[in-house]
Amino acid sequence: MRKFLALIIIIYTIIGCQKPVEKETTLTQYIPRKAAVVIKTNDLERLQTEITNNDFIQALKETKVANFISGQDILPKNLKTNGKTLICYTKLGEKDYEVSLITKVHKDLLIKDSTQTKIQNITALDKNATYSYVVKGDVLIASTSSLLLENVHRETPQTANSDLLFKNAYQSTNENATISMFIKGEEGTTLYNDLFPSSTINALENNFSWAAIDFYLDANDIRTSGVILIEKESEAQYNLLRNTEPVVNRISDITPTSFSSLTSITYKDWTVFKENKANLIKANLLEFKMAKEPLFASFEEVAVITIAQDQVIIGVSNDPSITTGELSGNDLKENFRDIEIYSFNDNNAFAKAYAPLLNIPSVSLYATIDNFYIFAENQTTLETIIANYQNNATLAKSDLFKNTTNQLSDASSYLYIENLETGYFKTRASKDGQKKLKNIKLDNYYYAASQLIQDGDYMLHNGLILKDETSTTAGGVAQIASTKLNESITMSPQLIRNHRTKGMDVVTQDVNDVLYLISNTGKVLWQKKVDGPILGKVQQVDLYRNGRLQLAFTTPTTFYILDRNGKEVSPFPLSFEDKITQPLAVFDYDKNRKYRFVIVQDDKLVMYDKDGAIVKGFTFNKASSFVLFPPEHIRIGNKDYIVVAENSGKLHILNRVGKSRIDIEKSIDFGDTP
């Protein structure tokens, strides 16, 4: 596979290790047998929100790949999933991909106003539904294909999906990822052709058995990690790297900044790579010979670089004396900037050695710069590389590239980097897709980078697309993030402390009473529906006195305390029959985090402690008219003052137990400001 890693990113982002077999198979056993792609998410609403808010994805949302995976119309609107959900894409015949959704049944899964129509043992989600569904035990399977549902309905746990390699891939994913994507190798060829019909290379053709990739999204960036699993005896191309030892990549030292893409492989020991090649083509190793073997044995890294319409091969030598000796005897053709350019007469040698892992171009010339041996068909391209190297205009010298390279491993078995500024990715789209992409600019997105690192029976994957925000206006105001939510907001965004990062995050609420916590990079960390609009501001407390902050607030009927992850802190929430009429008041008399919480219900006040129990020692339980503002605690010297203002103009100044500390006889016109 030549460009799989970055294209895994693009497959998702242009949108929208043997381990023990997982115990929970109730979802995975209903995955269609021929599913090409399976997506796992633990929070479908969060996924859709993060897709909406990622700048890179949104810039490319009109493409075919976007419609394939992240389009908002692709999933049924009348299902409200809760927890882990699988989305599967299966190609049936020449049709587009059928979509299946697999999730656990819960009481609110089916939105109540959906019309359900029985179709034999299958139920349609509504009268004109694209989707129908079946329920197997506590699992609901919805699909755009009745055939897939019929197959699911007939299967038993003994006949259901039992691909052991997939289960190992499934077990390897991180539960904290935005999504985990699984790609089935044997379906990869068709999948790639469908998504990138104009590509001259099929980057998913016969490369692996299963790829399991975790995606992490924020407002600007996309990061991926995962594993690539390959059956040892298969003809998958990545078997060429089996048991090879990764070498530190040096190809960026010679790559011009004007490049379009580069693909690199490394190996410590040529004999291991040669043995893998013999196994791949079913040759007898003892009799297997290749031309130029001593030349290839002197390389530790081999790369193909695309510059405009041309490609070059670059070998990085671990012993230039051997490499130069193996190339002796070729004719001198030209001298450019004191670099000699020679003919190269064995055009097929590289292809026989490194194909199909590298897409090897025809070459007839070569030149040497330090430890780099550059092979090309076009002399002008050779001269471009020589000139850029001598002018320090290489990828390794680029400040823009440092943002990417700093987050990659130094050594990799397989490396792919694409220059997004050149628009090279647009050439893979269909003619219609290229029209849509023609005027798209990915502002401040410069590179997509991916790497594979050989590690025993699998390969580790890292990938990233980062937005470079290093250029801001000195001394001015700069936008560092923006976030688009599913619905309009009704609560003014409020800054709150993040005890983990020591920075500030944002909390807000939308018209559907969904509460959002958003990071300072614009990433929606979580969203939670509460039972009404939040009264006033969200307060932060440290109930356990360990530096970890919780969110405390009231709605008209409920007193909530949520932890950093949006989970309810026991014994909260507390529900009330009478309406809560003021925002939550929080008192910390001695700054020792022994909190008192005051709930106001018209003219009544109730004080609670951190365990949710009523503080019986506080005796001011009722005012003479309704309370106008949340009660306030003021500390002056060693005395506490609790201030309660009534609508009638009465002002109470109380001590800790609710007794009057200062009597105010005069009626006060308080106005609208506390």
Short mmCIF file of N, CA and C in Angstrom, two decimals, residues 350-486:
data_model
loop_
_atom_site.label_atom_id
_atom_site.label_comp_id
_atom_site.label_asym_id
_atom_site.label_seq_id
_atom_site.Cartn_x
_atom_site.Cartn_y
_atom_site.Cartn_z
N PHE A 350 14.56 -1.41 -9.71
CA PHE A 350 13.84 -0.89 -8.55
C PHE A 350 12.43 -1.48 -8.46
N ALA A 351 11.76 -1.59 -9.59
CA ALA A 351 10.40 -2.12 -9.59
C ALA A 351 10.38 -3.57 -9.11
N LYS A 352 11.34 -4.37 -9.56
CA LYS A 352 11.38 -5.77 -9.15
C LYS A 352 11.66 -5.91 -7.66
N ALA A 353 12.39 -4.95 -7.11
CA ALA A 353 12.73 -5.03 -5.69
C ALA A 353 11.62 -4.49 -4.79
N TYR A 354 11.05 -3.33 -5.14
CA TYR A 354 10.21 -2.62 -4.19
C TYR A 354 8.73 -2.56 -4.55
N ALA A 355 8.37 -2.89 -5.76
CA ALA A 355 6.95 -2.96 -6.09
C ALA A 355 6.36 -4.22 -5.44
N PRO A 356 5.11 -4.23 -5.06
CA PRO A 356 4.12 -3.16 -5.21
C PRO A 356 4.06 -2.18 -4.03
N LEU A 357 4.98 -2.35 -3.05
CA LEU A 357 4.92 -1.49 -1.87
C LEU A 357 5.16 -0.03 -2.24
N LEU A 358 6.06 0.22 -3.17
CA LEU A 358 6.30 1.56 -3.70
C LEU A 358 5.88 1.60 -5.15
N ASN A 359 5.30 2.69 -5.56
CA ASN A 359 4.91 2.88 -6.95
C ASN A 359 6.12 3.41 -7.71
N ILE A 360 6.87 2.51 -8.31
CA ILE A 360 8.18 2.85 -8.88
C ILE A 360 8.02 3.45 -10.28
N PRO A 361 8.56 4.65 -10.51
CA PRO A 361 8.51 5.26 -11.84
C PRO A 361 9.67 4.77 -12.71
N SER A 362 9.61 5.07 -13.99
CA SER A 362 10.76 4.80 -14.88
C SER A 362 11.86 5.81 -14.58
N VAL A 363 13.10 5.34 -14.58
CA VAL A 363 14.24 6.23 -14.32
C VAL A 363 15.36 5.90 -15.31
N SER A 364 16.12 6.93 -15.69
CA SER A 364 17.25 6.70 -16.60
C SER A 364 18.46 7.55 -16.23
N LEU A 365 18.35 8.34 -15.16
CA LEU A 365 19.44 9.21 -14.72
C LEU A 365 19.58 9.12 -13.21
N TYR A 366 20.78 9.44 -12.71
CA TYR A 366 20.93 9.55 -11.27
C TYR A 366 22.01 10.56 -10.93
N ALA A 367 21.93 11.08 -9.70
CA ALA A 367 22.95 11.98 -9.18
C ALA A 367 23.12 11.70 -7.70
N THR A 368 24.26 12.09 -7.15
CA THR A 368 24.58 11.84 -5.75
C THR A 368 24.81 13.15 -5.01
N ILE A 369 24.13 13.30 -3.86
CA ILE A 369 24.37 14.44 -2.97
C ILE A 369 24.53 13.88 -1.56
N ASP A 370 25.75 14.00 -1.03
CA ASP A 370 26.05 13.44 0.29
C ASP A 370 25.64 11.97 0.32
N ASN A 371 24.75 11.57 1.25
CA ASN A 371 24.35 10.15 1.34
C ASN A 371 23.10 9.83 0.53
N PHE A 372 22.65 10.80 -0.27
CA PHE A 372 21.41 10.63 -1.02
C PHE A 372 21.71 10.33 -2.48
N TYR A 373 21.05 9.28 -3.00
CA TYR A 373 21.20 8.87 -4.40
C TYR A 373 19.85 9.05 -5.07
N ILE A 374 19.80 9.96 -6.06
CA ILE A 374 18.55 10.41 -6.65
C ILE A 374 18.44 9.87 -8.07
N PHE A 375 17.36 9.15 -8.36
CA PHE A 375 17.14 8.53 -9.66
C PHE A 375 15.89 9.15 -10.28
N ALA A 376 15.98 9.56 -11.55
CA ALA A 376 14.85 10.23 -12.21
C ALA A 376 14.87 9.95 -13.70
N GLU A 377 13.74 10.23 -14.33
CA GLU A 377 13.64 10.15 -15.78
C GLU A 377 13.90 11.52 -16.41
N ASN A 378 13.55 12.54 -15.69
CA ASN A 378 13.61 13.90 -16.21
C ASN A 378 14.77 14.65 -15.57
N GLN A 379 15.70 15.15 -16.39
CA GLN A 379 16.86 15.85 -15.85
C GLN A 379 16.46 17.13 -15.12
N THR A 380 15.43 17.80 -15.59
CA THR A 380 14.98 19.03 -14.94
C THR A 380 14.55 18.76 -13.51
N THR A 381 13.90 17.61 -13.28
CA THR A 381 13.48 17.25 -11.92
C THR A 381 14.69 17.00 -11.03
N LEU A 382 15.70 16.32 -11.59
CA LEU A 382 16.95 16.12 -10.83
C LEU A 382 17.57 17.45 -10.43
N GLU A 383 17.60 18.37 -11.37
CA GLU A 383 18.19 19.67 -11.11
C GLU A 383 17.38 20.45 -10.07
N THR A 384 16.06 20.27 -10.05
CA THR A 384 15.22 20.92 -9.04
C THR A 384 15.60 20.45 -7.64
N ILE A 385 15.80 19.16 -7.49
CA ILE A 385 16.16 18.61 -6.18
C ILE A 385 17.55 19.10 -5.76
N ILE A 386 18.49 19.11 -6.70
CA ILE A 386 19.85 19.57 -6.39
C ILE A 386 19.82 21.04 -5.94
N ALA A 387 19.12 21.88 -6.69
CA ALA A 387 19.08 23.31 -6.39
C ALA A 387 18.41 23.57 -5.05
N ASN A 388 17.29 22.89 -4.77
CA ASN A 388 16.61 23.10 -3.49
C ASN A 388 17.45 22.64 -2.31
N TYR A 389 18.17 21.55 -2.47
CA TYR A 389 19.04 21.06 -1.39
C TYR A 389 20.15 22.06 -1.10
N GLN A 390 20.78 22.58 -2.16
CA GLN A 390 21.86 23.53 -1.98
C GLN A 390 21.36 24.87 -1.43
N ASN A 391 20.11 25.20 -1.69
CA ASN A 391 19.53 26.45 -1.20
C ASN A 391 18.82 26.30 0.15
N ASN A 392 18.94 25.11 0.77
CA ASN A 392 18.29 24.82 2.05
C ASN A 392 16.76 24.94 1.97
N ALA A 393 16.21 24.75 0.78
CA ALA A 393 14.75 24.81 0.60
C ALA A 393 14.18 23.39 0.65
N THR A 394 14.45 22.70 1.75
CA THR A 394 13.99 21.32 1.90
C THR A 394 12.97 21.23 3.03
N LEU A 395 12.27 20.12 3.04
CA LEU A 395 11.21 19.91 4.03
C LEU A 395 11.76 20.00 5.45
N ALA A 396 12.91 19.41 5.69
CA ALA A 396 13.49 19.40 7.04
C ALA A 396 13.83 20.80 7.52
N LYS A 397 14.09 21.72 6.61
CA LYS A 397 14.45 23.09 6.97
C LYS A 397 13.23 24.00 7.11
N SER A 398 12.06 23.49 6.79
CA SER A 398 10.85 24.30 6.78
C SER A 398 10.27 24.43 8.18
N ASP A 399 10.03 25.67 8.63
CA ASP A 399 9.39 25.89 9.92
C ASP A 399 7.97 25.34 9.92
N LEU A 400 7.29 25.42 8.77
CA LEU A 400 5.91 24.92 8.69
C LEU A 400 5.86 23.42 8.94
N PHE A 401 6.89 22.69 8.50
CA PHE A 401 6.88 21.24 8.65
C PHE A 401 7.21 20.80 10.07
N LYS A 402 7.88 21.67 10.84
CA LYS A 402 8.27 21.27 12.19
C LYS A 402 7.05 20.98 13.06
N ASN A 403 5.96 21.68 12.83
CA ASN A 403 4.73 21.41 13.57
C ASN A 403 4.25 19.98 13.38
N THR A 404 4.52 19.43 12.19
CA THR A 404 4.13 18.05 11.89
C THR A 404 5.17 17.05 12.38
N THR A 405 6.43 17.28 12.02
CA THR A 405 7.47 16.29 12.33
C THR A 405 7.68 16.14 13.83
N ASN A 406 7.42 17.20 14.60
CA ASN A 406 7.59 17.11 16.05
C ASN A 406 6.63 16.12 16.69
N GLN A 407 5.57 15.76 15.99
CA GLN A 407 4.57 14.86 16.56
C GLN A 407 4.56 13.49 15.89
N LEU A 408 5.61 13.20 15.12
CA LEU A 408 5.78 11.87 14.53
C LEU A 408 6.97 11.17 15.18
N SER A 409 6.99 9.86 15.13
CA SER A 409 8.15 9.11 15.60
C SER A 409 9.32 9.35 14.65
N ASP A 410 10.52 9.35 15.19
CA ASP A 410 11.70 9.59 14.35
C ASP A 410 11.90 8.47 13.33
N ALA A 411 11.60 7.24 13.74
CA ALA A 411 11.82 6.09 12.86
C ALA A 411 10.49 5.46 12.49
N SER A 412 10.37 5.05 11.24
CA SER A 412 9.16 4.37 10.80
C SER A 412 9.52 3.35 9.74
N SER A 413 8.69 2.35 9.60
CA SER A 413 8.88 1.35 8.54
C SER A 413 8.31 1.86 7.22
N TYR A 414 7.24 2.64 7.33
CA TYR A 414 6.54 3.17 6.15
C TYR A 414 6.09 4.58 6.49
N LEU A 415 6.38 5.53 5.63
CA LEU A 415 6.05 6.93 5.89
C LEU A 415 5.40 7.52 4.64
N TYR A 416 4.30 8.22 4.85
CA TYR A 416 3.66 8.95 3.74
C TYR A 416 3.39 10.38 4.19
N ILE A 417 3.80 11.35 3.38
CA ILE A 417 3.54 12.76 3.66
C ILE A 417 2.99 13.38 2.39
N GLU A 418 1.94 14.15 2.54
CA GLU A 418 1.36 14.85 1.40
C GLU A 418 1.34 16.35 1.67
N ASN A 419 1.73 17.11 0.66
CA ASN A 419 1.72 18.57 0.72
C ASN A 419 0.33 19.06 0.31
N LEU A 420 -0.46 19.49 1.28
CA LEU A 420 -1.85 19.87 0.99
C LEU A 420 -1.94 21.16 0.18
N GLU A 421 -0.91 22.00 0.26
CA GLU A 421 -0.93 23.26 -0.48
C GLU A 421 -0.93 23.05 -1.99
N THR A 422 -0.37 21.93 -2.45
CA THR A 422 -0.30 21.67 -3.89
C THR A 422 -1.64 21.21 -4.47
N GLY A 423 -2.58 20.82 -3.59
CA GLY A 423 -3.87 20.32 -4.07
C GLY A 423 -3.77 18.95 -4.72
N TYR A 424 -2.70 18.21 -4.42
CA TYR A 424 -2.50 16.90 -5.03
C TYR A 424 -3.67 15.96 -4.74
N PHE A 425 -4.26 16.09 -3.55
CA PHE A 425 -5.38 15.20 -3.18
C PHE A 425 -6.58 15.38 -4.10
N LYS A 426 -6.71 16.54 -4.73
CA LYS A 426 -7.87 16.80 -5.59
C LYS A 426 -7.86 15.92 -6.84
N THR A 427 -6.68 15.48 -7.27
CA THR A 427 -6.58 14.70 -8.51
C THR A 427 -7.20 13.32 -8.37
N ARG A 428 -7.45 12.86 -7.17
CA ARG A 428 -8.02 11.52 -6.99
C ARG A 428 -9.53 11.51 -7.13
N ALA A 429 -10.15 12.67 -7.00
CA ALA A 429 -11.61 12.75 -7.02
C ALA A 429 -12.15 12.53 -8.43
N SER A 430 -13.44 12.25 -8.52
CA SER A 430 -14.11 12.14 -9.81
C SER A 430 -14.10 13.51 -10.49
N LYS A 431 -14.50 13.55 -11.75
CA LYS A 431 -14.54 14.84 -12.46
C LYS A 431 -15.47 15.81 -11.76
N ASP A 432 -16.62 15.30 -11.31
CA ASP A 432 -17.55 16.16 -10.59
C ASP A 432 -16.94 16.61 -9.26
N GLY A 433 -16.25 15.69 -8.60
CA GLY A 433 -15.60 16.03 -7.33
C GLY A 433 -14.51 17.05 -7.51
N GLN A 434 -13.77 16.95 -8.62
CA GLN A 434 -12.70 17.92 -8.87
C GLN A 434 -13.27 19.32 -9.09
N LYS A 435 -14.45 19.40 -9.70
CA LYS A 435 -15.09 20.71 -9.87
C LYS A 435 -15.43 21.32 -8.52
N LYS A 436 -15.93 20.48 -7.61
CA LYS A 436 -16.29 20.97 -6.28
C LYS A 436 -15.05 21.38 -5.49
N LEU A 437 -13.95 20.68 -5.74
CA LEU A 437 -12.73 20.95 -4.98
C LEU A 437 -11.89 22.06 -5.59
N LYS A 438 -12.22 22.47 -6.78
CA LYS A 438 -11.35 23.38 -7.55
C LYS A 438 -10.98 24.63 -6.76
N ASN A 439 -11.95 25.26 -6.15
CA ASN A 439 -11.70 26.54 -5.49
C ASN A 439 -11.54 26.42 -3.97
N ILE A 440 -11.44 25.19 -3.49
CA ILE A 440 -11.30 25.00 -2.05
C ILE A 440 -9.86 25.28 -1.62
N LYS A 441 -9.71 26.07 -0.58
CA LYS A 441 -8.41 26.34 0.00
C LYS A 441 -8.40 25.87 1.45
N LEU A 442 -7.39 25.12 1.79
CA LEU A 442 -7.26 24.63 3.16
C LEU A 442 -6.32 25.58 3.90
N ASP A 443 -6.85 26.72 4.31
CA ASP A 443 -6.02 27.74 4.93
C ASP A 443 -5.33 27.21 6.18
N ASN A 444 -4.01 27.38 6.22
CA ASN A 444 -3.17 26.99 7.36
C ASN A 444 -3.07 25.48 7.58
N TYR A 445 -3.56 24.69 6.62
CA TYR A 445 -3.30 23.25 6.63
C TYR A 445 -2.24 22.96 5.57
N TYR A 446 -1.09 22.47 5.99
CA TYR A 446 0.02 22.32 5.07
C TYR A 446 0.36 20.87 4.74
N TYR A 447 0.24 19.97 5.72
CA TYR A 447 0.69 18.60 5.48
C TYR A 447 -0.27 17.59 6.10
N ALA A 448 -0.41 16.46 5.41
CA ALA A 448 -1.01 15.25 5.99
C ALA A 448 0.12 14.25 6.10
N ALA A 449 0.30 13.68 7.27
CA ALA A 449 1.43 12.77 7.48
C ALA A 449 0.96 11.51 8.18
N SER A 450 1.53 10.37 7.78
CA SER A 450 1.17 9.09 8.39
C SER A 450 2.37 8.17 8.38
N GLN A 451 2.43 7.33 9.38
CA GLN A 451 3.55 6.38 9.44
C GLN A 451 3.10 5.05 10.00
N LEU A 452 3.80 4.00 9.56
CA LEU A 452 3.63 2.66 10.10
C LEU A 452 4.95 2.22 10.72
N ILE A 453 4.85 1.55 11.86
CA ILE A 453 6.04 1.08 12.56
C ILE A 453 5.88 -0.41 12.80
N GLN A 454 6.75 -1.20 12.18
CA GLN A 454 6.68 -2.65 12.30
C GLN A 454 6.93 -3.07 13.75
N ASP A 455 6.05 -3.93 14.27
CA ASP A 455 6.18 -4.37 15.66
C ASP A 455 5.60 -5.77 15.78
N GLY A 456 6.43 -6.76 15.52
CA GLY A 456 5.98 -8.16 15.65
C GLY A 456 4.97 -8.53 14.59
N ASP A 457 3.80 -9.01 15.03
CA ASP A 457 2.78 -9.51 14.10
C ASP A 457 1.83 -8.42 13.61
N TYR A 458 2.11 -7.18 13.95
CA TYR A 458 1.25 -6.09 13.49
C TYR A 458 2.10 -4.85 13.27
N MET A 459 1.47 -3.82 12.74
CA MET A 459 2.16 -2.55 12.52
C MET A 459 1.39 -1.46 13.26
N LEU A 460 2.13 -0.62 13.95
CA LEU A 460 1.52 0.52 14.65
C LEU A 460 1.35 1.67 13.66
N HIS A 461 0.28 2.42 13.84
CA HIS A 461 0.00 3.54 12.94
C HIS A 461 -0.10 4.85 13.70
N ASN A 462 0.49 5.91 13.15
CA ASN A 462 0.29 7.28 13.62
C ASN A 462 -0.07 8.13 12.41
N GLY A 463 -0.96 9.07 12.58
CA GLY A 463 -1.30 9.97 11.48
C GLY A 463 -1.80 11.29 12.00
N LEU A 464 -1.64 12.34 11.21
CA LEU A 464 -2.12 13.64 11.66
C LEU A 464 -2.28 14.62 10.51
N ILE A 465 -3.24 15.51 10.68
CA ILE A 465 -3.40 16.71 9.85
C ILE A 465 -3.58 17.85 10.84
N LEU A 466 -2.64 18.78 10.85
CA LEU A 466 -2.63 19.84 11.84
C LEU A 466 -2.82 21.20 11.19
N LYS A 467 -3.53 22.06 11.89
CA LYS A 467 -3.66 23.44 11.45
C LYS A 467 -2.57 24.26 12.11
N ASP A 468 -1.80 25.01 11.31
CA ASP A 468 -0.71 25.81 11.84
C ASP A 468 -1.24 27.18 12.21
N GLU A 469 -1.22 27.49 13.50
CA GLU A 469 -1.75 28.76 13.97
C GLU A 469 -0.66 29.63 14.60
N THR A 470 0.57 29.45 14.13
CA THR A 470 1.68 30.18 14.74
C THR A 470 1.69 31.64 14.37
N SER A 471 1.03 32.01 13.25
CA SER A 471 1.06 33.40 12.83
C SER A 471 -0.18 34.12 13.33
N THR A 472 -0.03 34.92 14.38
CA THR A 472 -1.11 35.75 14.90
C THR A 472 -0.63 37.18 14.99
N THR A 473 -1.55 38.09 15.09
CA THR A 473 -1.20 39.50 15.14
C THR A 473 -0.69 39.87 16.52
N ALA A 474 0.55 40.34 16.59
CA ALA A 474 1.15 40.69 17.88
C ALA A 474 0.37 41.81 18.53
N GLY A 475 0.06 41.64 19.82
CA GLY A 475 -0.58 42.69 20.58
C GLY A 475 -2.06 42.87 20.30
N GLY A 476 -2.64 42.06 19.41
CA GLY A 476 -4.05 42.21 19.07
C GLY A 476 -4.88 41.07 19.59
N VAL A 477 -6.12 41.04 19.16
CA VAL A 477 -7.03 39.96 19.52
C VAL A 477 -7.07 38.97 18.37
N ALA A 478 -6.89 37.69 18.66
CA ALA A 478 -6.90 36.66 17.62
C ALA A 478 -7.90 35.58 17.98
N GLN A 479 -8.65 35.12 17.01
CA GLN A 479 -9.57 34.00 17.23
C GLN A 479 -8.75 32.72 17.29
N ILE A 480 -8.86 31.98 18.38
CA ILE A 480 -8.11 30.74 18.50
C ILE A 480 -8.98 29.52 18.23
N ALA A 481 -10.29 29.68 18.24
CA ALA A 481 -11.17 28.54 17.97
C ALA A 481 -12.58 29.04 17.73
N SER A 482 -13.35 28.25 17.01
CA SER A 482 -14.78 28.50 16.88
C SER A 482 -15.49 27.16 16.90
N THR A 483 -16.71 27.15 17.38
CA THR A 483 -17.45 25.92 17.54
C THR A 483 -18.88 26.11 17.08
N LYS A 484 -19.36 25.18 16.27
CA LYS A 484 -20.75 25.20 15.84
C LYS A 484 -21.48 24.03 16.49
N LEU A 485 -22.54 24.35 17.23
CA LEU A 485 -23.30 23.32 17.92
C LEU A 485 -24.49 22.87 17.07
N ASN A 486 -25.13 21.79 17.52
CA ASN A 486 -26.24 21.23 16.74
C ASN A 486 -27.44 22.18 16.70
#
